[in-house]
Amino acid sequence: MENAQLIGLSRQIALKRQMNVVANNVANINTNGYKAQKLLFEEYIMPRAADKVFGAQDQPLSYTNAWATINDFSGGPISQTGNFLDVALQGDGFLAVQTPGGERYTRAGTLKIDNSGLLVDNSGNPVLSEGGQIRFAPTETDIRFNEDGSILTSEGNKGLLRIVEFEEPQILIREGSNLFSGGEPLAASNTKVVQGAIERSNVSGVIQIAEMIRVNRAYQSMAKMMERQDSMRSEAIGVLGNPSR
Amino acid sequence: MKALYTAASGMAAQERNVEVISNNIANMRTTGYKRQRAEFQDLIYQTVRRAGSLTSATGTQVPVGIEIGSGVKTASTARIMSQGSVEPTQKELDVAIRGEGLFVINLPDGRTGYTRDGAFERDNTGTLVTMDGYELQPGIVIPDTARSISISEDGMVEAFLGNDSTATQLGQIQLARFANKTGLESIGGNLFVETGASGNAQLGSPNSDSFGGVMQGYLELANVNAVTEIADLIAAQRAYEMNSRVVSGADEMMSSVSQLR
């Protein structure tokens, strides 16, 4: 009889985890370049002490187990800002930035220029071009990012933004600060750069709230079920454990 | 219940977003004001199951791991230093910069301030000062007898003195630029001061070395666009609401646990 309770528990743990994922999506609903996450579950068949002798009686027990958070890499809405250092990517590519821990990838194109003229992301990590870091002289004006990622200024061509794509983007690891790491970067083939625009978070409020309600109700129904289990057991003890009846 | 704190971080971020937007709207008619934009980043992830870890002795791997985020943080409230529109004022000491550069102002505490607000006046000695009475650098003194003051596009201030039939040059307005002008610190009063992030000021004359030109008789309006601000405000407000729904959702889940017998 305890099995029902344990299975219920496995479901509750999974739902709680899912609630955390939903909460993180909603918290990042206004984070530029954020990609929504989804939690996937699997059926986990518990190994049981089965013997051929009792084979017929022993039912397999399936527990719930969270096995992956997959990333929804669909494009977020691109909104015009008119700020020349805002860069949105159209397509599957990522901008490459250099961090102390190595190369990282981001879709958040709110770029800045630091005090030495280096093109950096919002955390101050240098943005990479195919030839390394990108530095602008103080007198350079009219910085333009073209559709193919080439950078043009009043002083001419400054190289090509390093834009990478991944054959299997799901294996990318989230680092926080809008950065992803890992994977095997390939040169981008179908990504376009849009200057003066940013890609907003691709989280859909409606879907997340609906998901939250569903998680909530499922959680409550599990709690109810466990309650019933409990009363069933106490009844059983009451009835069976009373020798005078 | 992590969701509770995650949603709380979302509410805090959106609150900040509304603060920034309301300051933009409050300064919609402030001369030389540059709008700010709150930018957010996701927080670190808790890895429950790491992608790429082995699942068997034969070398099969976890294809996709479980990573659970912990919310959002405000990364910056960057200023958008784009050109504001210029408005004719008919006042001879109103100056707008068209293009790159900031006016250089001597602050009373000895520091140097920078501003895009070119509404200048003369003080009792005839020196060009800002609305707060701080001196414009380099000090340009306009004598009492000056008539028809003109400021050329390259910042040269000229006037006819007394009954002179030719104009006298009184000085040239200087402009400053920075490697990272969004790194300037705002100290209120339409003034910025230099920081480690902005780099040092590079001085120059208007209309030279990619500095912008100055326009006499014009003021630069705030670069705040009412429509985008209101749209951002609505988005921020709704996001705040949704985060508070998650807080109450997480609360409901917890209460269903605490009511278990």
Short mmCIF file of C-alpha atoms in Angstrom, two decimals:
data_model
loop_
_atom_site.label_atom_id
_atom_site.label_comp_id
_atom_site.label_asym_id
_atom_site.label_seq_id
_atom_site.Cartn_x
_atom_site.Cartn_y
_atom_site.Cartn_z
CA MET A 1 0.00 0.00 0.00
CA GLU A 2 2.93 2.30 0.56
CA ASN A 3 3.72 2.07 -3.13
CA ALA A 4 0.84 4.36 -4.01
CA GLN A 5 2.21 6.93 -1.65
CA LEU A 6 5.74 6.68 -3.01
CA ILE A 7 4.53 6.98 -6.57
CA GLY A 8 2.50 10.01 -5.54
CA LEU A 9 5.59 11.45 -3.95
CA SER A 10 7.66 10.97 -7.10
CA ARG A 11 5.00 12.86 -9.02
CA GLN A 12 4.95 15.65 -6.49
CA ILE A 13 8.71 16.07 -6.60
CA ALA A 14 8.56 16.25 -10.37
CA LEU A 15 5.74 18.79 -10.29
CA LYS A 16 7.57 20.96 -7.83
CA ARG A 17 10.55 20.96 -10.14
CA GLN A 18 8.30 21.90 -13.01
CA MET A 19 6.87 24.77 -10.99
CA ASN A 20 10.42 26.04 -10.51
CA VAL A 21 10.98 25.93 -14.25
CA VAL A 22 7.75 27.83 -14.89
CA ALA A 23 8.67 30.41 -12.25
CA ASN A 24 12.06 30.93 -13.89
CA ASN A 25 10.42 31.40 -17.29
CA VAL A 26 7.97 33.94 -15.92
CA ALA A 27 10.70 35.77 -14.00
CA ASN A 28 12.57 36.14 -17.30
CA ILE A 29 9.63 37.25 -19.37
CA ASN A 30 11.32 40.61 -19.98
CA THR A 31 14.90 39.35 -20.27
CA ASN A 32 16.28 40.08 -23.72
CA GLY A 33 17.49 36.98 -25.53
CA TYR A 34 16.08 34.59 -22.90
CA LYS A 35 14.89 31.20 -24.14
CA ALA A 36 12.04 29.41 -22.41
CA GLN A 37 12.65 26.02 -20.80
CA LYS A 38 10.42 23.02 -20.62
CA LEU A 39 10.72 20.09 -18.23
CA LEU A 40 10.23 16.62 -19.64
CA PHE A 41 9.16 13.60 -17.62
CA GLU A 42 9.62 9.95 -18.19
CA GLU A 43 8.04 6.86 -16.80
CA TYR A 44 10.44 5.11 -14.51
CA ILE A 45 9.66 1.45 -14.01
CA MET A 46 10.85 0.47 -10.61
CA PRO A 47 12.89 -2.69 -10.48
CA ARG A 48 10.90 -5.04 -8.28
CA ALA A 49 11.68 -8.18 -6.40
CA ALA A 50 9.80 -10.22 -8.94
CA ASP A 51 9.96 -13.89 -9.07
CA LYS A 52 8.39 -16.12 -11.64
CA VAL A 53 6.39 -17.65 -8.86
CA PHE A 54 4.51 -14.45 -8.06
CA GLY A 55 4.85 -13.04 -11.55
CA ALA A 56 1.17 -12.74 -12.11
CA GLN A 57 0.45 -10.83 -8.94
CA ASP A 58 3.24 -8.31 -9.01
CA GLN A 59 2.30 -5.31 -11.14
CA PRO A 60 5.13 -3.15 -12.46
CA LEU A 61 5.28 0.17 -10.65
CA SER A 62 5.82 3.27 -12.74
CA TYR A 63 7.21 6.29 -11.04
CA THR A 64 7.50 9.74 -12.55
CA ASN A 65 10.96 11.03 -13.16
CA ALA A 66 12.07 14.35 -14.58
CA TRP A 67 14.71 13.62 -17.15
CA ALA A 68 15.46 16.80 -19.03
CA THR A 69 14.88 20.48 -19.32
CA ILE A 70 14.73 21.21 -23.00
CA ASN A 71 15.27 24.65 -24.37
CA ASP A 72 12.77 26.29 -26.63
CA PHE A 73 15.11 27.97 -29.09
CA SER A 74 12.36 29.53 -31.17
CA GLY A 75 12.95 33.18 -31.97
CA GLY A 76 11.61 35.78 -29.59
CA PRO A 77 9.81 38.86 -30.87
CA ILE A 78 12.23 41.35 -32.35
CA SER A 79 11.51 44.90 -31.34
CA GLN A 80 13.00 48.04 -32.80
CA THR A 81 14.96 50.21 -30.40
CA GLY A 82 16.81 52.52 -32.75
CA ASN A 83 19.93 52.08 -30.60
CA PHE A 84 22.82 51.39 -32.95
CA LEU A 85 24.53 49.02 -30.49
CA ASP A 86 21.48 46.76 -30.24
CA VAL A 87 21.81 43.69 -32.40
CA ALA A 88 19.13 41.06 -32.89
CA LEU A 89 19.76 37.74 -34.58
CA GLN A 90 17.24 36.36 -37.00
CA GLY A 91 17.70 32.63 -37.36
CA ASP A 92 19.33 29.99 -35.20
CA GLY A 93 22.69 31.61 -34.58
CA PHE A 94 24.33 32.93 -31.43
CA LEU A 95 26.80 35.73 -30.83
CA ALA A 96 30.10 34.53 -29.41
CA VAL A 97 31.56 36.32 -26.41
CA GLN A 98 34.80 35.74 -24.58
CA THR A 99 34.53 35.09 -20.85
CA PRO A 100 37.20 34.14 -18.33
CA GLY A 101 35.85 30.59 -18.60
CA GLY A 102 36.13 30.41 -22.38
CA GLU A 103 33.89 31.14 -25.30
CA ARG A 104 30.19 31.57 -24.50
CA TYR A 105 27.18 32.11 -26.72
CA THR A 106 24.32 34.54 -26.32
CA ARG A 107 21.26 35.82 -28.09
CA ALA A 108 21.08 38.98 -25.99
CA GLY A 109 22.46 41.58 -28.37
CA THR A 110 22.35 44.66 -26.17
CA LEU A 111 26.00 45.49 -26.77
CA LYS A 112 28.08 48.22 -25.22
CA ILE A 113 31.44 49.85 -25.80
CA ASP A 114 33.69 49.88 -22.76
CA ASN A 115 36.19 52.52 -21.65
CA SER A 116 38.91 51.16 -23.93
CA GLY A 117 36.64 51.11 -26.96
CA LEU A 118 36.08 47.35 -26.84
CA LEU A 119 32.72 45.99 -27.98
CA VAL A 120 31.30 44.10 -24.98
CA ASP A 121 28.08 42.46 -23.87
CA ASN A 122 25.99 43.56 -20.90
CA SER A 123 28.34 41.85 -18.44
CA GLY A 124 31.46 43.37 -19.97
CA ASN A 125 32.57 40.23 -21.83
CA PRO A 126 34.24 41.10 -25.16
CA VAL A 127 32.14 40.26 -28.19
CA LEU A 128 34.13 38.25 -30.71
CA SER A 129 34.58 38.75 -34.39
CA GLU A 130 36.10 36.12 -36.64
CA GLY A 131 39.42 37.83 -35.93
CA GLY A 132 39.09 38.15 -32.14
CA GLN A 133 37.99 41.13 -30.08
CA ILE A 134 36.51 44.20 -31.70
CA ARG A 135 37.92 47.58 -30.72
CA PHE A 136 36.69 50.96 -31.89
CA ALA A 137 38.84 54.07 -31.85
CA PRO A 138 37.29 57.04 -30.00
CA THR A 139 36.91 58.98 -33.22
CA GLU A 140 35.12 56.22 -35.10
CA THR A 141 31.52 56.98 -35.88
CA ASP A 142 28.68 55.44 -37.83
CA ILE A 143 29.11 51.91 -36.48
CA ARG A 144 27.06 49.66 -38.68
CA PHE A 145 26.34 45.96 -38.36
CA ASN A 146 25.26 44.54 -41.67
CA GLU A 147 22.92 41.67 -42.26
CA ASP A 148 25.82 39.25 -42.84
CA GLY A 149 27.50 40.30 -39.56
CA SER A 150 30.14 42.52 -41.10
CA ILE A 151 31.00 45.61 -39.08
CA LEU A 152 31.51 48.89 -40.88
CA THR A 153 32.50 52.22 -39.36
CA SER A 154 33.75 55.57 -40.58
CA GLU A 155 37.18 53.94 -40.68
CA GLY A 156 36.16 51.09 -42.91
CA ASN A 157 35.61 47.39 -42.47
CA LYS A 158 36.21 46.04 -38.96
CA GLY A 159 35.64 42.37 -39.68
CA LEU A 160 32.83 39.93 -39.28
CA LEU A 161 30.90 39.21 -36.08
CA ARG A 162 31.48 35.64 -34.93
CA ILE A 163 28.04 34.09 -35.22
CA VAL A 164 27.73 30.38 -34.59
CA GLU A 165 25.04 27.81 -35.04
CA PHE A 166 24.71 24.38 -33.49
CA GLU A 167 23.61 21.18 -35.09
CA GLU A 168 22.12 20.09 -31.77
CA PRO A 169 21.47 23.22 -29.69
CA GLN A 170 19.70 21.21 -26.97
CA ILE A 171 23.00 20.17 -25.48
CA LEU A 172 23.95 23.76 -24.72
CA ILE A 173 24.38 24.45 -21.03
CA ARG A 174 22.87 27.51 -19.41
CA GLU A 175 25.38 29.64 -17.59
CA GLY A 176 23.09 32.46 -16.41
CA SER A 177 23.62 36.06 -17.50
CA ASN A 178 22.01 35.13 -20.83
CA LEU A 179 24.99 32.94 -21.73
CA PHE A 180 25.16 29.39 -23.04
CA SER A 181 28.21 27.18 -23.17
CA GLY A 182 29.25 23.87 -24.68
CA GLY A 183 28.22 22.35 -27.95
CA GLU A 184 30.15 22.25 -31.18
CA PRO A 185 29.92 25.64 -32.82
CA LEU A 186 29.59 25.73 -36.59
CA ALA A 187 29.84 28.80 -38.76
CA ALA A 188 26.40 30.33 -39.13
CA SER A 189 24.70 29.78 -42.44
CA ASN A 190 21.19 31.02 -41.94
CA THR A 191 21.41 33.80 -39.40
CA LYS A 192 20.83 37.43 -40.20
CA VAL A 193 21.94 40.36 -38.08
CA VAL A 194 19.45 43.15 -37.51
CA GLN A 195 20.91 46.35 -36.14
CA GLY A 196 18.85 48.71 -33.97
CA ALA A 197 16.62 45.95 -32.67
CA ILE A 198 16.65 43.49 -29.79
CA GLU A 199 15.26 40.05 -29.45
CA ARG A 200 12.93 39.87 -26.50
CA SER A 201 12.34 36.84 -24.32
CA ASN A 202 10.42 34.09 -26.14
CA VAL A 203 8.43 33.25 -23.01
CA SER A 204 4.69 33.32 -23.62
CA GLY A 205 2.82 34.52 -20.55
CA VAL A 206 -0.37 32.68 -21.48
CA ILE A 207 1.34 29.33 -21.89
CA GLN A 208 3.34 29.71 -18.69
CA ILE A 209 0.37 30.70 -16.55
CA ALA A 210 -1.75 27.91 -18.04
CA GLU A 211 1.10 25.51 -17.32
CA MET A 212 1.35 26.82 -13.79
CA ILE A 213 -2.35 26.26 -13.16
CA ARG A 214 -2.08 22.74 -14.54
CA VAL A 215 0.92 21.97 -12.33
CA ASN A 216 -0.85 23.44 -9.36
CA ARG A 217 -4.00 21.37 -9.84
CA ALA A 218 -2.06 18.20 -10.49
CA TYR A 219 -0.09 18.81 -7.34
CA GLN A 220 -3.24 19.33 -5.34
CA SER A 221 -4.85 16.20 -6.74
CA MET A 222 -1.75 14.22 -5.77
CA ALA A 223 -2.03 15.68 -2.27
CA LYS A 224 -5.68 14.61 -2.17
CA MET A 225 -4.79 11.13 -3.34
CA MET A 226 -2.18 10.76 -0.65
CA GLU A 227 -4.70 11.92 1.89
CA ARG A 228 -7.12 9.22 0.75
CA GLN A 229 -4.39 6.63 0.91
CA ASP A 230 -3.73 7.70 4.42
CA SER A 231 -7.35 7.42 5.50
CA MET A 232 -7.64 4.06 3.76
CA ARG A 233 -4.70 2.81 5.72
CA SER A 234 -5.92 4.14 9.02
CA GLU A 235 -9.28 2.53 8.35
CA ALA A 236 -7.58 -0.76 7.55
CA ILE A 237 -5.61 -0.62 10.74
CA GLY A 238 -8.73 0.28 12.66
CA VAL A 239 -10.75 -2.57 11.24
CA LEU A 240 -8.14 -5.28 10.96
CA GLY A 241 -6.27 -4.42 14.11
CA ASN A 242 -9.30 -4.71 16.37
CA PRO A 243 -9.57 -8.30 17.60
CA SER A 244 -12.89 -7.72 19.42
CA ARG A 245 -14.75 -7.29 16.12
CA MET B 1 9.79 26.04 -2.67
CA LYS B 2 12.22 27.64 -5.07
CA ALA B 3 9.47 28.92 -7.37
CA LEU B 4 8.48 31.40 -4.71
CA TYR B 5 11.88 33.08 -4.64
CA THR B 6 12.27 32.86 -8.40
CA ALA B 7 8.97 34.68 -8.87
CA ALA B 8 9.95 37.18 -6.19
CA SER B 9 13.13 37.98 -8.15
CA GLY B 10 10.91 38.51 -11.19
CA MET B 11 8.68 40.90 -9.27
CA ALA B 12 11.68 42.84 -7.98
CA ALA B 13 13.09 43.13 -11.50
CA GLN B 14 9.82 44.36 -12.94
CA GLU B 15 9.45 46.84 -10.11
CA ARG B 16 12.83 48.25 -11.07
CA ASN B 17 11.74 48.28 -14.70
CA VAL B 18 8.71 50.40 -13.81
CA GLU B 19 10.92 52.74 -11.79
CA VAL B 20 13.18 53.31 -14.77
CA ILE B 21 10.25 53.81 -17.15
CA SER B 22 8.53 56.24 -14.80
CA ASN B 23 11.72 58.28 -14.55
CA ASN B 24 11.88 58.41 -18.35
CA ILE B 25 8.31 59.61 -18.55
CA ALA B 26 8.86 62.15 -15.77
CA ASN B 27 11.78 63.56 -17.77
CA MET B 28 10.00 63.58 -21.11
CA ARG B 29 10.34 67.36 -21.37
CA THR B 30 13.76 67.68 -19.72
CA THR B 31 16.27 69.35 -22.02
CA GLY B 32 19.11 67.02 -22.98
CA TYR B 33 17.72 64.05 -20.99
CA LYS B 34 18.75 60.63 -22.26
CA ARG B 35 16.38 57.78 -21.65
CA GLN B 36 17.40 54.74 -19.62
CA ARG B 37 16.52 51.16 -20.26
CA ALA B 38 16.56 48.39 -17.67
CA GLU B 39 18.26 45.29 -19.01
CA PHE B 40 17.87 41.90 -17.40
CA GLN B 41 19.82 38.67 -17.22
CA ASP B 42 18.87 35.22 -16.01
CA LEU B 43 20.45 34.00 -12.78
CA ILE B 44 22.57 30.88 -12.38
CA TYR B 45 21.14 27.46 -13.03
CA GLN B 46 21.03 24.54 -10.68
CA THR B 47 22.05 21.44 -12.57
CA VAL B 48 20.05 18.47 -11.36
CA ARG B 49 21.22 16.13 -14.09
CA ARG B 50 24.17 17.12 -16.20
CA ALA B 51 24.07 16.70 -19.95
CA GLY B 52 26.88 14.49 -21.17
CA SER B 53 27.23 12.39 -18.04
CA LEU B 54 27.46 8.67 -18.63
CA THR B 55 24.35 6.58 -18.28
CA SER B 56 25.95 3.19 -18.83
CA ALA B 57 29.23 1.40 -18.92
CA THR B 58 29.00 1.25 -22.71
CA GLY B 59 29.37 4.98 -22.93
CA THR B 60 25.81 6.16 -23.53
CA GLN B 61 25.31 9.71 -22.36
CA VAL B 62 22.58 11.91 -20.99
CA PRO B 63 21.58 13.87 -24.11
CA VAL B 64 19.90 16.77 -22.34
CA GLY B 65 20.30 17.57 -18.68
CA ILE B 66 18.01 19.16 -16.14
CA GLU B 67 18.85 22.75 -15.37
CA ILE B 68 16.60 24.73 -13.09
CA GLY B 69 17.02 28.47 -13.08
CA SER B 70 16.75 30.72 -10.10
CA GLY B 71 15.21 33.85 -11.54
CA VAL B 72 16.32 37.14 -12.96
CA LYS B 73 18.53 40.06 -12.09
CA THR B 74 18.81 43.60 -13.39
CA ALA B 75 22.08 43.81 -15.28
CA SER B 76 22.11 47.49 -16.07
CA THR B 77 20.04 50.58 -16.53
CA ALA B 78 21.90 51.73 -19.58
CA ARG B 79 21.31 55.13 -21.04
CA ILE B 80 20.42 55.30 -24.69
CA MET B 81 22.62 58.14 -25.88
CA SER B 82 20.82 58.72 -29.16
CA GLN B 83 20.20 62.18 -30.53
CA GLY B 84 17.07 63.89 -29.23
CA SER B 85 15.06 66.10 -31.53
CA VAL B 86 15.96 69.79 -31.50
CA GLU B 87 13.45 72.53 -30.90
CA PRO B 88 13.87 76.15 -32.03
CA THR B 89 13.70 78.54 -29.08
CA GLN B 90 14.67 81.92 -30.61
CA LYS B 91 16.98 82.45 -27.62
CA GLU B 92 20.49 83.39 -28.64
CA LEU B 93 22.20 81.56 -25.77
CA ASP B 94 20.37 78.27 -26.30
CA VAL B 95 22.68 75.78 -27.95
CA ALA B 96 21.95 72.24 -29.09
CA ILE B 97 24.56 69.68 -30.12
CA ARG B 98 23.81 67.83 -33.30
CA GLY B 99 25.88 64.68 -33.20
CA GLU B 100 28.57 63.44 -30.87
CA GLY B 101 29.77 65.37 -27.81
CA LEU B 102 28.83 66.87 -24.47
CA PHE B 103 29.28 70.37 -23.06
CA VAL B 104 31.95 70.61 -20.37
CA ILE B 105 30.86 72.27 -17.12
CA ASN B 106 32.89 73.31 -14.04
CA LEU B 107 31.05 71.99 -11.03
CA PRO B 108 31.25 73.92 -7.73
CA ASP B 109 32.86 70.91 -5.99
CA GLY B 110 35.83 71.05 -8.36
CA ARG B 111 34.75 68.16 -10.55
CA THR B 112 34.00 68.43 -14.22
CA GLY B 113 30.46 67.76 -15.34
CA TYR B 114 29.21 66.94 -18.81
CA THR B 115 25.80 67.75 -20.21
CA ARG B 116 23.74 67.83 -23.39
CA ASP B 117 21.60 70.62 -21.94
CA GLY B 118 22.67 73.76 -23.77
CA ALA B 119 20.32 76.28 -22.17
CA PHE B 120 22.97 78.80 -21.10
CA GLU B 121 22.66 82.17 -19.43
CA ARG B 122 25.04 84.99 -18.53
CA ASP B 123 25.88 85.48 -14.88
CA ASN B 124 26.65 88.87 -13.26
CA THR B 125 30.16 88.88 -14.74
CA GLY B 126 28.87 88.02 -18.21
CA THR B 127 30.26 84.46 -18.11
CA LEU B 128 28.28 81.74 -19.86
CA VAL B 129 26.74 79.48 -17.19
CA THR B 130 24.18 76.69 -17.02
CA MET B 131 20.73 77.10 -15.51
CA ASP B 132 22.28 76.24 -12.14
CA GLY B 133 24.94 78.93 -12.51
CA TYR B 134 27.82 76.51 -13.19
CA GLU B 135 30.42 77.83 -15.60
CA LEU B 136 30.75 76.47 -19.11
CA GLN B 137 34.31 75.45 -19.98
CA PRO B 138 36.30 77.22 -21.29
CA GLY B 139 34.98 80.34 -19.57
CA ILE B 140 33.47 82.61 -22.22
CA VAL B 141 32.80 86.16 -21.01
CA ILE B 142 30.33 88.24 -22.93
CA PRO B 143 30.80 91.94 -22.16
CA ASP B 144 27.83 94.13 -21.22
CA THR B 145 28.08 96.09 -24.43
CA ALA B 146 27.76 93.01 -26.65
CA ARG B 147 25.06 92.97 -29.29
CA SER B 148 23.83 90.23 -31.58
CA ILE B 149 25.75 87.33 -30.11
CA SER B 150 26.28 84.59 -32.62
CA ILE B 151 27.52 81.07 -32.06
CA SER B 152 28.76 79.34 -35.18
CA GLU B 153 28.38 75.67 -35.91
CA ASP B 154 31.96 75.04 -34.79
CA GLY B 155 31.24 76.68 -31.43
CA MET B 156 32.86 80.09 -32.02
CA VAL B 157 31.08 82.75 -29.95
CA GLU B 158 31.15 86.18 -31.56
CA ALA B 159 29.47 89.50 -30.76
CA PHE B 160 29.48 93.10 -31.85
CA LEU B 161 30.82 95.19 -28.98
CA GLY B 162 29.54 98.73 -28.45
CA ASN B 163 29.31 100.47 -31.77
CA ASP B 164 31.84 98.23 -33.55
CA SER B 165 31.00 97.38 -37.08
CA THR B 166 32.93 94.10 -36.99
CA ALA B 167 32.31 91.15 -34.72
CA THR B 168 34.74 90.23 -31.93
CA GLN B 169 35.55 86.60 -31.18
CA LEU B 170 34.87 85.86 -27.51
CA GLY B 171 35.85 82.21 -27.32
CA GLN B 172 35.07 78.77 -28.64
CA ILE B 173 32.83 76.21 -26.96
CA GLN B 174 34.57 72.88 -26.27
CA LEU B 175 32.93 69.50 -26.42
CA ALA B 176 33.93 66.25 -24.73
CA ARG B 177 33.49 62.68 -25.87
CA PHE B 178 34.06 59.33 -24.21
CA ALA B 179 34.94 55.87 -25.40
CA ASN B 180 31.93 54.56 -23.46
CA LYS B 181 29.45 57.34 -22.95
CA THR B 182 26.85 54.97 -21.50
CA GLY B 183 29.32 54.41 -18.64
CA LEU B 184 28.99 58.01 -17.43
CA GLU B 185 27.47 58.50 -14.01
CA SER B 186 24.37 60.68 -13.79
CA ILE B 187 24.41 63.08 -10.89
CA GLY B 188 21.10 64.82 -11.60
CA GLY B 189 20.68 68.35 -12.83
CA ASN B 190 21.14 67.03 -16.39
CA LEU B 191 24.80 66.42 -15.55
CA PHE B 192 27.07 63.45 -15.98
CA VAL B 193 30.48 62.84 -14.46
CA GLU B 194 33.22 60.61 -15.73
CA THR B 195 33.80 57.13 -14.26
CA GLY B 196 36.31 54.35 -14.68
CA ALA B 197 33.91 52.70 -17.09
CA SER B 198 33.42 55.71 -19.31
CA GLY B 199 37.11 56.33 -19.91
CA ASN B 200 38.69 59.76 -19.94
CA ALA B 201 37.11 62.73 -21.64
CA GLN B 202 38.59 63.67 -24.99
CA LEU B 203 38.12 67.34 -25.67
CA GLY B 204 37.71 68.92 -29.04
CA SER B 205 36.01 71.64 -30.98
CA PRO B 206 32.57 71.18 -32.45
CA ASN B 207 32.50 70.08 -36.07
CA SER B 208 36.00 68.62 -35.94
CA ASP B 209 37.30 65.09 -35.40
CA SER B 210 33.83 63.57 -35.64
CA PHE B 211 32.44 65.87 -32.95
CA GLY B 212 28.95 67.12 -33.68
CA GLY B 213 28.17 70.70 -34.57
CA VAL B 214 26.36 73.14 -32.32
CA MET B 215 23.17 74.95 -33.26
CA GLN B 216 22.41 78.33 -31.81
CA GLY B 217 18.80 79.10 -30.90
CA TYR B 218 17.86 75.46 -30.47
CA LEU B 219 17.55 73.09 -27.52
CA GLU B 220 17.82 69.32 -27.61
CA LEU B 221 14.70 67.67 -26.24
CA ALA B 222 14.71 64.44 -24.28
CA ASN B 223 15.06 61.36 -26.50
CA VAL B 224 12.12 59.76 -24.70
CA ASN B 225 9.45 58.37 -26.99
CA ALA B 226 6.12 58.37 -25.17
CA VAL B 227 4.71 55.48 -27.19
CA THR B 228 7.57 53.07 -26.48
CA GLU B 229 7.63 54.07 -22.81
CA ILE B 230 3.94 53.36 -22.37
CA ALA B 231 4.25 50.08 -24.27
CA ASP B 232 7.20 49.10 -22.04
CA LEU B 233 5.21 50.15 -18.97
CA ILE B 234 2.32 47.90 -19.95
CA ALA B 235 4.69 45.00 -20.59
CA ALA B 236 6.41 45.54 -17.23
CA GLN B 237 3.12 45.78 -15.39
CA ARG B 238 1.80 42.56 -16.92
CA ALA B 239 5.05 40.76 -16.22
CA TYR B 240 4.81 41.90 -12.61
CA GLU B 241 1.28 40.58 -12.42
CA MET B 242 2.27 37.22 -13.88
CA ASN B 243 5.09 36.85 -11.39
CA SER B 244 2.70 37.57 -8.55
CA ARG B 245 0.40 34.87 -9.96
CA VAL B 246 3.31 32.44 -9.74
CA VAL B 247 3.89 33.47 -6.13
CA SER B 248 0.28 32.70 -5.28
CA GLY B 249 0.47 29.48 -7.34
CA ALA B 250 3.50 28.33 -5.38
CA ASP B 251 1.72 29.33 -2.21
CA GLU B 252 -1.29 27.21 -3.13
CA MET B 253 0.97 24.23 -3.72
CA MET B 254 2.60 24.68 -0.36
CA SER B 255 -0.71 25.06 1.39
CA SER B 256 -2.00 21.83 -0.13
CA VAL B 257 1.01 20.15 1.46
CA SER B 258 0.57 21.75 4.82
CA GLN B 259 -3.05 20.65 4.86
CA LEU B 260 -2.10 17.01 4.36
CA ARG B 261 -3.03 14.94 7.34
#
